[in-house]
């Protein structure tokens, strides 16, 4: 669990600094939950599960601060 959380935080740091979204490897529901919780520490980022079936990938992305016009 600790290695997965550390990976999620490292990828989140990369996304925060570059602004480019990243996908993690396919994971089960428990692993994805750990990633989502780790990404919550970064208020400027969001995460979501993508794909079908049991094993899905987590996308970590930067939240846009632009107001709709």
PDB file of C-alpha atoms in Angstrom, residues 13-51:
ATOM      1  CA  UNK A  13       3.708  16.148  -8.206  1.00  0.00           C
ATOM      2  CA  UNK A  14       4.585  15.695 -11.891  1.00  0.00           C
ATOM      3  CA  UNK A  15       1.065  16.629 -12.992  1.00  0.00           C
ATOM      4  CA  UNK A  16       1.043  19.661 -10.673  1.00  0.00           C
ATOM      5  CA  UNK A  17       4.319  20.951 -12.111  1.00  0.00           C
ATOM      6  CA  UNK A  18       3.743  20.158 -15.812  1.00  0.00           C
ATOM      7  CA  UNK A  19      -0.026  20.497 -16.069  1.00  0.00           C
ATOM      8  CA  UNK A  20      -0.092  17.360 -18.234  1.00  0.00           C
ATOM      9  CA  UNK A  21      -2.495  14.604 -17.141  1.00  0.00           C
ATOM     10  CA  UNK A  22      -1.097  11.138 -16.471  1.00  0.00           C
ATOM     11  CA  UNK A  23      -2.613   7.648 -16.343  1.00  0.00           C
ATOM     12  CA  UNK A  24      -1.499   4.990 -13.905  1.00  0.00           C
ATOM     13  CA  UNK A  25      -1.404   1.253 -14.632  1.00  0.00           C
ATOM     14  CA  UNK A  26      -4.643  -0.782 -14.386  1.00  0.00           C
ATOM     15  CA  UNK A  27      -5.658  -1.381 -10.766  1.00  0.00           C
ATOM     16  CA  UNK A  28      -8.408  -3.037  -8.752  1.00  0.00           C
ATOM     17  CA  UNK A  29     -10.950  -0.978  -6.781  1.00  0.00           C
ATOM     18  CA  UNK A  30      -8.990  -1.053  -3.512  1.00  0.00           C
ATOM     19  CA  UNK A  31      -5.797   0.217  -5.165  1.00  0.00           C
ATOM     20  CA  UNK A  32      -7.674   2.935  -7.044  1.00  0.00           C
ATOM     21  CA  UNK A  33      -9.232   4.150  -3.793  1.00  0.00           C
ATOM     22  CA  UNK A  34      -5.786   4.524  -2.232  1.00  0.00           C
ATOM     23  CA  UNK A  35      -4.685   6.607  -5.223  1.00  0.00           C
ATOM     24  CA  UNK A  36      -7.773   8.841  -5.104  1.00  0.00           C
ATOM     25  CA  UNK A  37      -7.222   9.483  -1.386  1.00  0.00           C
ATOM     26  CA  UNK A  38      -3.539  10.319  -1.965  1.00  0.00           C
ATOM     27  CA  UNK A  39      -4.388  12.765  -4.775  1.00  0.00           C
ATOM     28  CA  UNK A  40      -6.844  14.635  -2.508  1.00  0.00           C
ATOM     29  CA  UNK A  41      -3.822  16.172  -0.762  1.00  0.00           C
ATOM     30  CA  UNK A  42      -3.247  18.215  -3.928  1.00  0.00           C
ATOM     31  CA  UNK A  43      -6.050  20.775  -4.044  1.00  0.00           C
ATOM     32  CA  UNK A  44      -5.231  21.787  -7.625  1.00  0.00           C
ATOM     33  CA  UNK A  45      -5.555  18.207  -8.919  1.00  0.00           C
ATOM     34  CA  UNK A  46      -8.325  15.743  -9.520  1.00  0.00           C
ATOM     35  CA  UNK A  47      -8.469  12.027 -10.260  1.00  0.00           C
ATOM     36  CA  UNK A  48     -10.928   9.669 -11.874  1.00  0.00           C
ATOM     37  CA  UNK A  49     -11.116   6.015 -12.813  1.00  0.00           C
ATOM     38  CA  UNK A  50     -11.326   5.234 -16.520  1.00  0.00           C
ATOM     39  CA  UNK A  51     -11.927   2.047 -18.455  1.00  0.00           C
TER      40      UNK A  51
END
